[in-house]
Amino acid sequence: MGKVAVGTAVVCAAAACAAAALLVRHQMRSSGRWAKVMAILKDFEEKSGTPIAKLKQVADAMTVEMHAGLASEGGSKLKMIISYVDNLPTGDEKGLFYALDLGGTNFRVLRVQLGGKEGSVAKQEFEEVSIPPHLMTGTSEALFDYIADALARFVATEGEGFHLSPGRQRELGFTFSFPVRQTSIASGTLIKWTKGFSIEDTVGQDVVGELTKAMERIGLDMRVSALVNDTIGTLAGGRYSNQDVIAAVILGTGTNAAYVERAHAIPKWHGLLPKSGDMVINMEWGNFRSSHLPLTEYDQALDAESLNPGEQIFEKLISGMYLGEILRRVLCKMAEEAAFFGDTVPPKLKIPFILRTPHMSAMHHDTSPDLRVVGSKLKDILEISNTSLKMRKVIVQLCEITASRGAQLAAAGVVGILKKLGKDTVKDGENQRSVIAMDGGLFEHYTKFSVCMEATLRELLGGEVSENVVIEHSNDGSGIGAALLAASHSQYAEVEEP
Ligand code: ADP
Ligand code: MG
């Protein structure tokens, strides 16, 4: 070996040594980082834990709160609002009715031609209109004007197959999916906005009055005959086709439940209308809260920074508006404290609500061996590239923890309702089916969520009882339901003789 050659070898060896040292240091650093990532994951998993015993406590707490909310006004976080719906659709309804569904990112307008017992729903049409974000936090006038305008345009396209009886005014069922203090079947005042809507000075506002004024401003002659929410609409729509429907649960942007209560079991109703029979109760269960709920630091921060801190805690654990945001918050912590995505925190990851539940669902359902969908979502939404398979697996685990916690809590809520109705046990000689009508984009599209929810429900109820409990997807029953309720509460409906 010549002198030059030796020199080169020494330099090379030194470089190799330095490189090896760097690699070792890098590995040590990255294994330290990785340990931190796993610690955050594990901690999140533990704090989110929903063992069966805990779910049973949640179900019991739901039942207790239902009793308390029915007993007195303000007796519980659960408002247990009397809907004034005591005549669910029978199938005899006839005529042309409209419905308007507001309460999420989109609103829908819909018309149905009802043909009575034989004809049922002879024809229906709907249109979906998105709400510009600035109207969600603007003035109520601007919001209602926009809605009335869309409704008027829709009415203008009324064509063949729809017949308004001569001399009649068009009637509308208004599905307004925000908490409302109902004052009659067709009137109510706003308790608060939720699901990202925040419009000042509107609490206590007469919701139907606002819509009616907006319709008058543009010369649309239409009467609101029923004011309901998506949950009651879904219950009514479900009942129309299946008389065993006893409750409805919405899992969409928000979450809520309604059920059919025996009127005599409603203490706060005393003196109001001493009528026997059934009454639909709008639980507003999104506002349920209990010390048994598995709240993590991420949930607490999400709540504190939300438009409605301290409220809608159950909804913030379960519904489509929040699941993706919870995931983002955990990823943020991993990025900040464990350099999960490298030395800097990806700027997009810091933007609240950038990661939507449909994105999360797409990642969660990724079945490709290299988790390609996870990779592409991270890239497209968060501008994070070069993620390893190991990292992608962590993200899928986070989706699993977040979604199954929500699904299991929703199942516990349903058990709470069944308990309240005494339908959580098998009674001798009774083989009555209990059908829960379900709707909402989360339930409909997030398969792992709905599968987990059903499995948990079965587990909580046990074999024998769960045979009689049926979860039924009532696809967009709420719009039809509102139209049906407008029909059964029509100003032209004959007054029945007692
Ligand atoms: P809304 O609740 O706004 O009336 P939907 O019932 O259609 O409307 O629910 C929409 C919500 O459903 C979205 O905000 C989203 O959270 C959730 N969602 C929609 N599509 C999916 C999906 N593919 N995977 C998971 N969640 C979804
Ligand atoms: Mg909806």
PDB file of N, CA and C in Angstrom, residues 446-492:
ATOM      1  N   TYR A 446     -69.029   5.884   8.831  1.00  0.00           N
ATOM      2  CA  TYR A 446     -67.858   5.428   9.593  1.00  0.00           C
ATOM      3  C   TYR A 446     -68.145   3.999  10.070  1.00  0.00           C
ATOM      4  N   THR A 447     -67.881   3.040   9.186  1.00  0.00           N
ATOM      5  CA  THR A 447     -68.268   1.645   9.439  1.00  0.00           C
ATOM      6  C   THR A 447     -67.696   1.106  10.746  1.00  0.00           C
ATOM      7  N   LYS A 448     -66.426   1.361  10.987  1.00  0.00           N
ATOM      8  CA  LYS A 448     -65.837   0.815  12.216  1.00  0.00           C
ATOM      9  C   LYS A 448     -66.533   1.380  13.448  1.00  0.00           C
ATOM     10  N   PHE A 449     -66.992   2.601  13.341  1.00  0.00           N
ATOM     11  CA  PHE A 449     -67.730   3.217  14.446  1.00  0.00           C
ATOM     12  C   PHE A 449     -69.060   2.492  14.661  1.00  0.00           C
ATOM     13  N   SER A 450     -69.843   2.329  13.588  1.00  0.00           N
ATOM     14  CA  SER A 450     -71.173   1.731  13.769  1.00  0.00           C
ATOM     15  C   SER A 450     -71.085   0.259  14.149  1.00  0.00           C
ATOM     16  N   VAL A 451     -70.099  -0.443  13.599  1.00  0.00           N
ATOM     17  CA  VAL A 451     -69.925  -1.858  13.954  1.00  0.00           C
ATOM     18  C   VAL A 451     -69.576  -1.982  15.442  1.00  0.00           C
ATOM     19  N   CYS A 452     -68.678  -1.134  15.897  1.00  0.00           N
ATOM     20  CA  CYS A 452     -68.270  -1.165  17.304  1.00  0.00           C
ATOM     21  C   CYS A 452     -69.438  -0.805  18.209  1.00  0.00           C
ATOM     22  N   MET A 453     -70.237   0.157  17.780  1.00  0.00           N
ATOM     23  CA  MET A 453     -71.380   0.572  18.592  1.00  0.00           C
ATOM     24  C   MET A 453     -72.373  -0.579  18.756  1.00  0.00           C
ATOM     25  N   GLU A 454     -72.678  -1.246  17.671  1.00  0.00           N
ATOM     26  CA  GLU A 454     -73.638  -2.357  17.736  1.00  0.00           C
ATOM     27  C   GLU A 454     -73.105  -3.496  18.581  1.00  0.00           C
ATOM     28  N   ALA A 455     -71.828  -3.821  18.394  1.00  0.00           N
ATOM     29  CA  ALA A 455     -71.231  -4.920  19.163  1.00  0.00           C
ATOM     30  C   ALA A 455     -71.263  -4.594  20.656  1.00  0.00           C
ATOM     31  N   THR A 456     -70.976  -3.346  20.991  1.00  0.00           N
ATOM     32  CA  THR A 456     -70.968  -2.948  22.403  1.00  0.00           C
ATOM     33  C   THR A 456     -72.375  -3.016  22.989  1.00  0.00           C
ATOM     34  N   LEU A 457     -73.342  -2.593  22.188  1.00  0.00           N
ATOM     35  CA  LEU A 457     -74.731  -2.644  22.640  1.00  0.00           C
ATOM     36  C   LEU A 457     -75.120  -4.089  22.980  1.00  0.00           C
ATOM     37  N   ARG A 458     -74.774  -5.007  22.089  1.00  0.00           N
ATOM     38  CA  ARG A 458     -75.079  -6.432  22.313  1.00  0.00           C
ATOM     39  C   ARG A 458     -74.395  -6.922  23.586  1.00  0.00           C
ATOM     40  N   GLU A 459     -73.141  -6.515  23.742  1.00  0.00           N
ATOM     41  CA  GLU A 459     -72.388  -6.965  24.903  1.00  0.00           C
ATOM     42  C   GLU A 459     -73.013  -6.428  26.195  1.00  0.00           C
ATOM     43  N   LEU A 460     -73.403  -5.176  26.170  1.00  0.00           N
ATOM     44  CA  LEU A 460     -73.978  -4.569  27.369  1.00  0.00           C
ATOM     45  C   LEU A 460     -75.341  -5.173  27.718  1.00  0.00           C
ATOM     46  N   LEU A 461     -76.117  -5.506  26.702  1.00  0.00           N
ATOM     47  CA  LEU A 461     -77.473  -6.017  26.950  1.00  0.00           C
ATOM     48  C   LEU A 461     -77.490  -7.506  27.245  1.00  0.00           C
ATOM     49  N   GLY A 462     -76.523  -8.206  26.716  1.00  0.00           N
ATOM     50  CA  GLY A 462     -76.514  -9.658  26.879  1.00  0.00           C
ATOM     51  C   GLY A 462     -77.383 -10.321  25.831  1.00  0.00           C
ATOM     52  N   GLY A 463     -77.107 -11.585  25.579  1.00  0.00           N
ATOM     53  CA  GLY A 463     -77.724 -12.317  24.479  1.00  0.00           C
ATOM     54  C   GLY A 463     -79.225 -12.217  24.362  1.00  0.00           C
ATOM     55  N   GLU A 464     -79.918 -12.573  25.439  1.00  0.00           N
ATOM     56  CA  GLU A 464     -81.368 -12.700  25.354  1.00  0.00           C
ATOM     57  C   GLU A 464     -82.057 -11.374  25.033  1.00  0.00           C
ATOM     58  N   VAL A 465     -81.687 -10.334  25.769  1.00  0.00           N
ATOM     59  CA  VAL A 465     -82.306  -9.022  25.549  1.00  0.00           C
ATOM     60  C   VAL A 465     -81.937  -8.493  24.175  1.00  0.00           C
ATOM     61  N   SER A 466     -80.684  -8.659  23.805  1.00  0.00           N
ATOM     62  CA  SER A 466     -80.245  -8.028  22.569  1.00  0.00           C
ATOM     63  C   SER A 466     -80.914  -8.627  21.338  1.00  0.00           C
ATOM     64  N   GLU A 467     -81.490  -9.816  21.495  1.00  0.00           N
ATOM     65  CA  GLU A 467     -82.250 -10.382  20.379  1.00  0.00           C
ATOM     66  C   GLU A 467     -83.474  -9.542  20.039  1.00  0.00           C
ATOM     67  N   ASN A 468     -84.005  -8.867  21.052  1.00  0.00           N
ATOM     68  CA  ASN A 468     -85.205  -8.057  20.836  1.00  0.00           C
ATOM     69  C   ASN A 468     -84.913  -6.592  20.547  1.00  0.00           C
ATOM     70  N   VAL A 469     -83.630  -6.245  20.544  1.00  0.00           N
ATOM     71  CA  VAL A 469     -83.276  -4.850  20.277  1.00  0.00           C
ATOM     72  C   VAL A 469     -82.657  -4.753  18.888  1.00  0.00           C
ATOM     73  N   VAL A 470     -83.252  -3.914  18.073  1.00  0.00           N
ATOM     74  CA  VAL A 470     -82.801  -3.802  16.693  1.00  0.00           C
ATOM     75  C   VAL A 470     -82.348  -2.381  16.407  1.00  0.00           C
ATOM     76  N   ILE A 471     -81.171  -2.284  15.822  1.00  0.00           N
ATOM     77  CA  ILE A 471     -80.689  -0.970  15.391  1.00  0.00           C
ATOM     78  C   ILE A 471     -80.963  -0.865  13.906  1.00  0.00           C
ATOM     79  N   GLU A 472     -81.686   0.173  13.528  1.00  0.00           N
ATOM     80  CA  GLU A 472     -82.104   0.265  12.142  1.00  0.00           C
ATOM     81  C   GLU A 472     -81.614   1.579  11.560  1.00  0.00           C
ATOM     82  N   HIS A 473     -80.915   1.488  10.463  1.00  0.00           N
ATOM     83  CA  HIS A 473     -80.481   2.730   9.834  1.00  0.00           C
ATOM     84  C   HIS A 473     -81.644   3.329   9.059  1.00  0.00           C
ATOM     85  N   SER A 474     -82.080   4.489   9.527  1.00  0.00           N
ATOM     86  CA  SER A 474     -83.207   5.133   8.889  1.00  0.00           C
ATOM     87  C   SER A 474     -82.649   6.237   8.014  1.00  0.00           C
ATOM     88  N   ASN A 475     -82.369   5.889   6.777  1.00  0.00           N
ATOM     89  CA  ASN A 475     -81.649   6.823   5.925  1.00  0.00           C
ATOM     90  C   ASN A 475     -82.451   8.086   5.639  1.00  0.00           C
ATOM     91  N   ASP A 476     -81.939   9.173   6.171  1.00  0.00           N
ATOM     92  CA  ASP A 476     -82.612  10.459   6.045  1.00  0.00           C
ATOM     93  C   ASP A 476     -84.093  10.414   6.362  1.00  0.00           C
ATOM     94  N   GLY A 477     -84.396   9.738   7.454  1.00  0.00           N
ATOM     95  CA  GLY A 477     -85.781   9.723   7.905  1.00  0.00           C
ATOM     96  C   GLY A 477     -86.211  11.070   8.443  1.00  0.00           C
ATOM     97  N   SER A 478     -85.237  11.915   8.805  1.00  0.00           N
ATOM     98  CA  SER A 478     -85.601  13.127   9.535  1.00  0.00           C
ATOM     99  C   SER A 478     -86.364  14.125   8.668  1.00  0.00           C
ATOM    100  N   GLY A 479     -85.987  14.257   7.405  1.00  0.00           N
ATOM    101  CA  GLY A 479     -86.685  15.180   6.516  1.00  0.00           C
ATOM    102  C   GLY A 479     -88.110  14.726   6.284  1.00  0.00           C
ATOM    103  N   ILE A 480     -88.242  13.466   5.897  1.00  0.00           N
ATOM    104  CA  ILE A 480     -89.566  12.879   5.679  1.00  0.00           C
ATOM    105  C   ILE A 480     -90.362  12.965   6.974  1.00  0.00           C
ATOM    106  N   GLY A 481     -89.709  12.662   8.066  1.00  0.00           N
ATOM    107  CA  GLY A 481     -90.377  12.672   9.369  1.00  0.00           C
ATOM    108  C   GLY A 481     -90.973  14.033   9.673  1.00  0.00           C
ATOM    109  N   ALA A 482     -90.216  15.097   9.384  1.00  0.00           N
ATOM    110  CA  ALA A 482     -90.720  16.442   9.647  1.00  0.00           C
ATOM    111  C   ALA A 482     -91.929  16.734   8.766  1.00  0.00           C
ATOM    112  N   ALA A 483     -91.867  16.291   7.499  1.00  0.00           N
ATOM    113  CA  ALA A 483     -93.004  16.490   6.596  1.00  0.00           C
ATOM    114  C   ALA A 483     -94.217  15.714   7.108  1.00  0.00           C
ATOM    115  N   LEU A 484     -93.970  14.506   7.602  1.00  0.00           N
ATOM    116  CA  LEU A 484     -95.062  13.681   8.143  1.00  0.00           C
ATOM    117  C   LEU A 484     -95.702  14.347   9.351  1.00  0.00           C
ATOM    118  N   LEU A 485     -94.853  14.959  10.188  1.00  0.00           N
ATOM    119  CA  LEU A 485     -95.382  15.622  11.377  1.00  0.00           C
ATOM    120  C   LEU A 485     -96.132  16.901  11.000  1.00  0.00           C
ATOM    121  N   ALA A 486     -95.669  17.566   9.948  1.00  0.00           N
ATOM    122  CA  ALA A 486     -96.419  18.727   9.446  1.00  0.00           C
ATOM    123  C   ALA A 486     -97.796  18.255   8.994  1.00  0.00           C
ATOM    124  N   ALA A 487     -97.840  17.080   8.383  1.00  0.00           N
ATOM    125  CA  ALA A 487     -99.107  16.529   7.903  1.00  0.00           C
ATOM    126  C   ALA A 487    -100.030  16.181   9.064  1.00  0.00           C
ATOM    127  N   SER A 488     -99.468  15.510  10.094  1.00  0.00           N
ATOM    128  CA  SER A 488    -100.353  15.096  11.183  1.00  0.00           C
ATOM    129  C   SER A 488    -100.722  16.282  12.073  1.00  0.00           C
ATOM    130  N   HIS A 489    -100.018  17.403  11.912  1.00  0.00           N
ATOM    131  CA  HIS A 489    -100.373  18.607  12.671  1.00  0.00           C
ATOM    132  C   HIS A 489    -100.819  19.725  11.735  1.00  0.00           C
ATOM    133  N   SER A 490    -101.304  19.339  10.585  1.00  0.00           N
ATOM    134  CA  SER A 490    -101.735  20.313   9.586  1.00  0.00           C
ATOM    135  C   SER A 490    -102.847  21.199  10.117  1.00  0.00           C
ATOM    136  N   GLN A 491    -102.826  22.472   9.689  1.00  0.00           N
ATOM    137  CA  GLN A 491    -103.910  23.385  10.080  1.00  0.00           C
ATOM    138  C   GLN A 491    -105.247  22.916   9.500  1.00  0.00           C
ATOM    139  N   TYR A 492    -105.164  22.055   8.492  1.00  0.00           N
ATOM    140  CA  TYR A 492    -106.393  21.573   7.861  1.00  0.00           C
ATOM    141  C   TYR A 492    -106.848  20.213   8.403  1.00  0.00           C
TER     142      TYR A 492
END
